[in-house]
Amino acid sequence: MPYSLQLDPAGAYLDLRYHGVVPVAQRVDAWAQAKPILLASGVRRILIDLTQASAASDPVAQVSAFVARIGSEPLLLASRTAFVAPRVHFINHLVEVLADARHYPFSRFTQRDHALAWLLGDTAPTGLALPE
């Protein structure tokens, strides 16, 4: 499985770390596993770390369908999501562009510690703009 998923030890956020080549189907699977954890825990802060991952060559329609799904999910729209990915490696770029257009509440970071600081704070999401 090209991801690991768990609540952090303090139970403040869901930590989703991708590694290797990640197709959209794996992201759909990760969401299917994450949703019951979020519902049961009440956690509404999600850290998605893509620093050790690369995107599979999925068709744009498939990526768009995934974003439409997460972009209309009330649980995610009521959550904060921080994406961590290298600045020069736009692993998540198409997902971010489509999510930003749908007003999905996320911020993008290149450093995990900056992402966590934002995630655990109350600063508004920045979407595609890098806050750091």
mmCIF file with all atom_site columns, C-alpha atoms in Angstrom:
data_model
loop_
_atom_site.group_PDB
_atom_site.id
_atom_site.type_symbol
_atom_site.label_atom_id
_atom_site.label_alt_id
_atom_site.label_comp_id
_atom_site.label_asym_id
_atom_site.label_entity_id
_atom_site.label_seq_id
_atom_site.pdbx_PDB_ins_code
_atom_site.Cartn_x
_atom_site.Cartn_y
_atom_site.Cartn_z
_atom_site.occupancy
_atom_site.B_iso_or_equiv
_atom_site.pdbx_formal_charge
_atom_site.auth_seq_id
_atom_site.auth_comp_id
_atom_site.auth_asym_id
_atom_site.auth_atom_id
_atom_site.pdbx_PDB_model_num
ATOM 1   C CA . MET A 1 1   ? 0.000   0.000  0.000   1.00 0.00 ? 1   MET A CA 1
ATOM 2   C CA . PRO A 1 2   ? 1.536   3.338  -1.020  1.00 0.00 ? 2   PRO A CA 1
ATOM 3   C CA . TYR A 1 3   ? 0.306   5.163  2.091   1.00 0.00 ? 3   TYR A CA 1
ATOM 4   C CA . SER A 1 4   ? 0.099   5.012  5.863   1.00 0.00 ? 4   SER A CA 1
ATOM 5   C CA . LEU A 1 5   ? -2.777  6.468  7.818   1.00 0.00 ? 5   LEU A CA 1
ATOM 6   C CA . GLN A 1 6   ? -3.122  7.123  11.550  1.00 0.00 ? 6   GLN A CA 1
ATOM 7   C CA . LEU A 1 7   ? -4.151  9.652  14.141  1.00 0.00 ? 7   LEU A CA 1
ATOM 8   C CA . ASP A 1 8   ? -1.202  11.455 15.673  1.00 0.00 ? 8   ASP A CA 1
ATOM 9   C CA . PRO A 1 9   ? -0.363  10.352 19.255  1.00 0.00 ? 9   PRO A CA 1
ATOM 10  C CA . ALA A 1 10  ? -2.216  13.347 20.750  1.00 0.00 ? 10  ALA A CA 1
ATOM 11  C CA . GLY A 1 11  ? -5.294  12.690 18.599  1.00 0.00 ? 11  GLY A CA 1
ATOM 12  C CA . ALA A 1 12  ? -5.207  16.204 17.123  1.00 0.00 ? 12  ALA A CA 1
ATOM 13  C CA . TYR A 1 13  ? -4.902  15.354 13.415  1.00 0.00 ? 13  TYR A CA 1
ATOM 14  C CA . LEU A 1 14  ? -5.029  12.536 10.905  1.00 0.00 ? 14  LEU A CA 1
ATOM 15  C CA . ASP A 1 15  ? -1.585  11.843 9.458   1.00 0.00 ? 15  ASP A CA 1
ATOM 16  C CA . LEU A 1 16  ? -1.709  10.473 5.900   1.00 0.00 ? 16  LEU A CA 1
ATOM 17  C CA . ARG A 1 17  ? 1.676   9.804  4.326   1.00 0.00 ? 17  ARG A CA 1
ATOM 18  C CA . TYR A 1 18  ? 2.010   8.678  0.731   1.00 0.00 ? 18  TYR A CA 1
ATOM 19  C CA . HIS A 1 19  ? 5.116   7.037  -0.710  1.00 0.00 ? 19  HIS A CA 1
ATOM 20  C CA . GLY A 1 20  ? 6.095   5.651  -4.083  1.00 0.00 ? 20  GLY A CA 1
ATOM 21  C CA . VAL A 1 21  ? 3.897   6.050  -7.143  1.00 0.00 ? 21  VAL A CA 1
ATOM 22  C CA . VAL A 1 22  ? 0.354   6.905  -6.072  1.00 0.00 ? 22  VAL A CA 1
ATOM 23  C CA . PRO A 1 23  ? -2.574  6.454  -8.443  1.00 0.00 ? 23  PRO A CA 1
ATOM 24  C CA . VAL A 1 24  ? -5.915  8.164  -7.837  1.00 0.00 ? 24  VAL A CA 1
ATOM 25  C CA . ALA A 1 25  ? -7.404  4.762  -6.965  1.00 0.00 ? 25  ALA A CA 1
ATOM 26  C CA . GLN A 1 26  ? -5.110  4.639  -3.919  1.00 0.00 ? 26  GLN A CA 1
ATOM 27  C CA . ARG A 1 27  ? -6.236  8.109  -2.876  1.00 0.00 ? 27  ARG A CA 1
ATOM 28  C CA . VAL A 1 28  ? -9.862  6.962  -3.132  1.00 0.00 ? 28  VAL A CA 1
ATOM 29  C CA . ASP A 1 29  ? -8.956  3.959  -0.981  1.00 0.00 ? 29  ASP A CA 1
ATOM 30  C CA . ALA A 1 30  ? -7.177  6.179  1.567   1.00 0.00 ? 30  ALA A CA 1
ATOM 31  C CA . TRP A 1 31  ? -10.287 8.371  1.835   1.00 0.00 ? 31  TRP A CA 1
ATOM 32  C CA . ALA A 1 32  ? -12.459 5.268  2.354   1.00 0.00 ? 32  ALA A CA 1
ATOM 33  C CA . GLN A 1 33  ? -10.205 4.287  5.267   1.00 0.00 ? 33  GLN A CA 1
ATOM 34  C CA . ALA A 1 34  ? -9.863  7.833  6.643   1.00 0.00 ? 34  ALA A CA 1
ATOM 35  C CA . LYS A 1 35  ? -13.564 8.723  6.756   1.00 0.00 ? 35  LYS A CA 1
ATOM 36  C CA . PRO A 1 36  ? -14.566 6.310  9.541   1.00 0.00 ? 36  PRO A CA 1
ATOM 37  C CA . ILE A 1 37  ? -11.507 7.346  11.575  1.00 0.00 ? 37  ILE A CA 1
ATOM 38  C CA . LEU A 1 38  ? -12.467 11.013 11.272  1.00 0.00 ? 38  LEU A CA 1
ATOM 39  C CA . LEU A 1 39  ? -16.103 10.305 12.112  1.00 0.00 ? 39  LEU A CA 1
ATOM 40  C CA . ALA A 1 40  ? -15.267 8.161  15.161  1.00 0.00 ? 40  ALA A CA 1
ATOM 41  C CA . SER A 1 41  ? -12.567 10.482 16.517  1.00 0.00 ? 41  SER A CA 1
ATOM 42  C CA . GLY A 1 42  ? -14.129 13.867 15.798  1.00 0.00 ? 42  GLY A CA 1
ATOM 43  C CA . VAL A 1 43  ? -10.781 14.979 14.323  1.00 0.00 ? 43  VAL A CA 1
ATOM 44  C CA . ARG A 1 44  ? -11.166 17.607 11.590  1.00 0.00 ? 44  ARG A CA 1
ATOM 45  C CA . ARG A 1 45  ? -7.513  18.324 10.820  1.00 0.00 ? 45  ARG A CA 1
ATOM 46  C CA . ILE A 1 46  ? -5.750  16.318 8.117   1.00 0.00 ? 46  ILE A CA 1
ATOM 47  C CA . LEU A 1 47  ? -2.063  16.306 7.175   1.00 0.00 ? 47  LEU A CA 1
ATOM 48  C CA . ILE A 1 48  ? -1.362  14.801 3.750   1.00 0.00 ? 48  ILE A CA 1
ATOM 49  C CA . ASP A 1 49  ? 2.371   14.320 3.258   1.00 0.00 ? 49  ASP A CA 1
ATOM 50  C CA . LEU A 1 50  ? 3.430   13.722 -0.354  1.00 0.00 ? 50  LEU A CA 1
ATOM 51  C CA . THR A 1 51  ? 7.165   14.357 0.071   1.00 0.00 ? 51  THR A CA 1
ATOM 52  C CA . GLN A 1 52  ? 8.035   10.704 -0.589  1.00 0.00 ? 52  GLN A CA 1
ATOM 53  C CA . ALA A 1 53  ? 5.497   10.209 -3.390  1.00 0.00 ? 53  ALA A CA 1
ATOM 54  C CA . SER A 1 54  ? 4.990   10.755 -7.060  1.00 0.00 ? 54  SER A CA 1
ATOM 55  C CA . ALA A 1 55  ? 1.689   10.806 -8.917  1.00 0.00 ? 55  ALA A CA 1
ATOM 56  C CA . ALA A 1 56  ? 0.727   8.067  -11.314 1.00 0.00 ? 56  ALA A CA 1
ATOM 57  C CA . SER A 1 57  ? -0.229  9.102  -14.846 1.00 0.00 ? 57  SER A CA 1
ATOM 58  C CA . ASP A 1 58  ? -3.972  9.007  -14.295 1.00 0.00 ? 58  ASP A CA 1
ATOM 59  C CA . PRO A 1 59  ? -6.382  10.483 -16.842 1.00 0.00 ? 59  PRO A CA 1
ATOM 60  C CA . VAL A 1 60  ? -7.468  14.045 -16.024 1.00 0.00 ? 60  VAL A CA 1
ATOM 61  C CA . ALA A 1 61  ? -11.104 12.891 -15.905 1.00 0.00 ? 61  ALA A CA 1
ATOM 62  C CA . GLN A 1 62  ? -10.228 10.399 -13.169 1.00 0.00 ? 62  GLN A CA 1
ATOM 63  C CA . VAL A 1 63  ? -8.408  13.061 -11.115 1.00 0.00 ? 63  VAL A CA 1
ATOM 64  C CA . SER A 1 64  ? -11.297 15.466 -11.643 1.00 0.00 ? 64  SER A CA 1
ATOM 65  C CA . ALA A 1 65  ? -13.832 12.855 -10.477 1.00 0.00 ? 65  ALA A CA 1
ATOM 66  C CA . PHE A 1 66  ? -11.768 12.276 -7.322  1.00 0.00 ? 66  PHE A CA 1
ATOM 67  C CA . VAL A 1 67  ? -11.619 15.987 -6.541  1.00 0.00 ? 67  VAL A CA 1
ATOM 68  C CA . ALA A 1 68  ? -15.347 16.362 -7.226  1.00 0.00 ? 68  ALA A CA 1
ATOM 69  C CA . ARG A 1 69  ? -15.931 13.581 -4.716  1.00 0.00 ? 69  ARG A CA 1
ATOM 70  C CA . ILE A 1 70  ? -13.760 15.036 -1.952  1.00 0.00 ? 70  ILE A CA 1
ATOM 71  C CA . GLY A 1 71  ? -14.839 18.580 -2.807  1.00 0.00 ? 71  GLY A CA 1
ATOM 72  C CA . SER A 1 72  ? -18.459 17.736 -2.099  1.00 0.00 ? 72  SER A CA 1
ATOM 73  C CA . GLU A 1 73  ? -17.839 15.674 1.047   1.00 0.00 ? 73  GLU A CA 1
ATOM 74  C CA . PRO A 1 74  ? -19.325 17.594 4.033   1.00 0.00 ? 74  PRO A CA 1
ATOM 75  C CA . LEU A 1 75  ? -16.841 16.015 6.447   1.00 0.00 ? 75  LEU A CA 1
ATOM 76  C CA . LEU A 1 76  ? -13.870 17.265 4.422   1.00 0.00 ? 76  LEU A CA 1
ATOM 77  C CA . LEU A 1 77  ? -15.425 20.668 3.804   1.00 0.00 ? 77  LEU A CA 1
ATOM 78  C CA . ALA A 1 78  ? -15.726 21.030 7.594   1.00 0.00 ? 78  ALA A CA 1
ATOM 79  C CA . SER A 1 79  ? -12.071 20.036 8.049   1.00 0.00 ? 79  SER A CA 1
ATOM 80  C CA . ARG A 1 80  ? -8.661  21.659 7.557   1.00 0.00 ? 80  ARG A CA 1
ATOM 81  C CA . THR A 1 81  ? -6.259  19.905 5.207   1.00 0.00 ? 81  THR A CA 1
ATOM 82  C CA . ALA A 1 82  ? -2.548  20.641 4.886   1.00 0.00 ? 82  ALA A CA 1
ATOM 83  C CA . PHE A 1 83  ? -0.702  19.228 1.870   1.00 0.00 ? 83  PHE A CA 1
ATOM 84  C CA . VAL A 1 84  ? 3.074   18.851 2.188   1.00 0.00 ? 84  VAL A CA 1
ATOM 85  C CA . ALA A 1 85  ? 4.925   18.455 -1.106  1.00 0.00 ? 85  ALA A CA 1
ATOM 86  C CA . PRO A 1 86  ? 8.212   19.636 -2.590  1.00 0.00 ? 86  PRO A CA 1
ATOM 87  C CA . ARG A 1 87  ? 8.001   23.061 -4.243  1.00 0.00 ? 87  ARG A CA 1
ATOM 88  C CA . VAL A 1 88  ? 9.603   21.896 -7.499  1.00 0.00 ? 88  VAL A CA 1
ATOM 89  C CA . HIS A 1 89  ? 7.768   18.575 -7.662  1.00 0.00 ? 89  HIS A CA 1
ATOM 90  C CA . PHE A 1 90  ? 4.138   19.329 -8.374  1.00 0.00 ? 90  PHE A CA 1
ATOM 91  C CA . ILE A 1 91  ? 2.972   15.885 -7.269  1.00 0.00 ? 91  ILE A CA 1
ATOM 92  C CA . ASN A 1 92  ? -0.394  17.158 -6.147  1.00 0.00 ? 92  ASN A CA 1
ATOM 93  C CA . HIS A 1 93  ? -0.735  20.075 -8.549  1.00 0.00 ? 93  HIS A CA 1
ATOM 94  C CA . LEU A 1 94  ? -3.798  19.011 -10.550 1.00 0.00 ? 94  LEU A CA 1
ATOM 95  C CA . VAL A 1 95  ? -5.641  17.920 -7.392  1.00 0.00 ? 95  VAL A CA 1
ATOM 96  C CA . GLU A 1 96  ? -4.814  21.284 -5.779  1.00 0.00 ? 96  GLU A CA 1
ATOM 97  C CA . VAL A 1 97  ? -5.921  23.329 -8.802  1.00 0.00 ? 97  VAL A CA 1
ATOM 98  C CA . LEU A 1 98  ? -9.240  21.521 -8.988  1.00 0.00 ? 98  LEU A CA 1
ATOM 99  C CA . ALA A 1 99  ? -9.740  21.580 -5.196  1.00 0.00 ? 99  ALA A CA 1
ATOM 100 C CA . ASP A 1 100 ? -8.975  25.299 -5.042  1.00 0.00 ? 100 ASP A CA 1
ATOM 101 C CA . ALA A 1 101 ? -11.534 25.958 -7.775  1.00 0.00 ? 101 ALA A CA 1
ATOM 102 C CA . ARG A 1 102 ? -14.105 24.079 -5.669  1.00 0.00 ? 102 ARG A CA 1
ATOM 103 C CA . HIS A 1 103 ? -13.168 26.056 -2.499  1.00 0.00 ? 103 HIS A CA 1
ATOM 104 C CA . TYR A 1 104 ? -11.859 22.997 -0.673  1.00 0.00 ? 104 TYR A CA 1
ATOM 105 C CA . PRO A 1 105 ? -10.284 24.234 2.619   1.00 0.00 ? 105 PRO A CA 1
ATOM 106 C CA . PHE A 1 106 ? -6.573  23.453 2.293   1.00 0.00 ? 106 PHE A CA 1
ATOM 107 C CA . SER A 1 107 ? -3.157  25.039 2.448   1.00 0.00 ? 107 SER A CA 1
ATOM 108 C CA . ARG A 1 108 ? 0.004   23.816 0.730   1.00 0.00 ? 108 ARG A CA 1
ATOM 109 C CA . PHE A 1 109 ? 3.431   23.646 2.347   1.00 0.00 ? 109 PHE A CA 1
ATOM 110 C CA . THR A 1 110 ? 6.912   22.479 1.472   1.00 0.00 ? 110 THR A CA 1
ATOM 111 C CA . GLN A 1 111 ? 7.875   21.746 5.073   1.00 0.00 ? 111 GLN A CA 1
ATOM 112 C CA . ARG A 1 112 ? 6.032   19.429 7.428   1.00 0.00 ? 112 ARG A CA 1
ATOM 113 C CA . ASP A 1 113 ? 6.642   21.564 10.534  1.00 0.00 ? 113 ASP A CA 1
ATOM 114 C CA . HIS A 1 114 ? 5.095   24.617 8.824   1.00 0.00 ? 114 HIS A CA 1
ATOM 115 C CA . ALA A 1 115 ? 2.128   22.507 7.734   1.00 0.00 ? 115 ALA A CA 1
ATOM 116 C CA . LEU A 1 116 ? 1.586   21.280 11.281  1.00 0.00 ? 116 LEU A CA 1
ATOM 117 C CA . ALA A 1 117 ? 1.794   24.789 12.719  1.00 0.00 ? 117 ALA A CA 1
ATOM 118 C CA . TRP A 1 118 ? -0.915  25.960 10.311  1.00 0.00 ? 118 TRP A CA 1
ATOM 119 C CA . LEU A 1 119 ? -2.982  22.809 10.709  1.00 0.00 ? 119 LEU A CA 1
ATOM 120 C CA . LEU A 1 120 ? -3.099  23.099 14.487  1.00 0.00 ? 120 LEU A CA 1
ATOM 121 C CA . GLY A 1 121 ? -3.767  26.842 14.370  1.00 0.00 ? 121 GLY A CA 1
ATOM 122 C CA . ASP A 1 122 ? -6.703  28.854 13.125  1.00 0.00 ? 122 ASP A CA 1
ATOM 123 C CA . THR A 1 123 ? -5.292  30.834 10.205  1.00 0.00 ? 123 THR A CA 1
ATOM 124 C CA . ALA A 1 124 ? -7.559  30.696 7.161   1.00 0.00 ? 124 ALA A CA 1
ATOM 125 C CA . PRO A 1 125 ? -6.737  28.222 4.371   1.00 0.00 ? 125 PRO A CA 1
ATOM 126 C CA . THR A 1 126 ? -4.691  29.675 1.516   1.00 0.00 ? 126 THR A CA 1
ATOM 127 C CA . GLY A 1 127 ? -5.517  27.198 -1.245  1.00 0.00 ? 127 GLY A CA 1
ATOM 128 C CA . LEU A 1 128 ? -2.879  27.243 -3.970  1.00 0.00 ? 128 LEU A CA 1
ATOM 129 C CA . ALA A 1 129 ? -0.916  30.157 -2.500  1.00 0.00 ? 129 ALA A CA 1
ATOM 130 C CA . LEU A 1 130 ? 2.097   28.989 -0.513  1.00 0.00 ? 130 LEU A CA 1
ATOM 131 C CA . PRO A 1 131 ? 1.799   30.600 2.934   1.00 0.00 ? 131 PRO A CA 1
ATOM 132 C CA . GLU A 1 132 ? 5.472   30.166 3.787   1.00 0.00 ? 132 GLU A CA 1
#
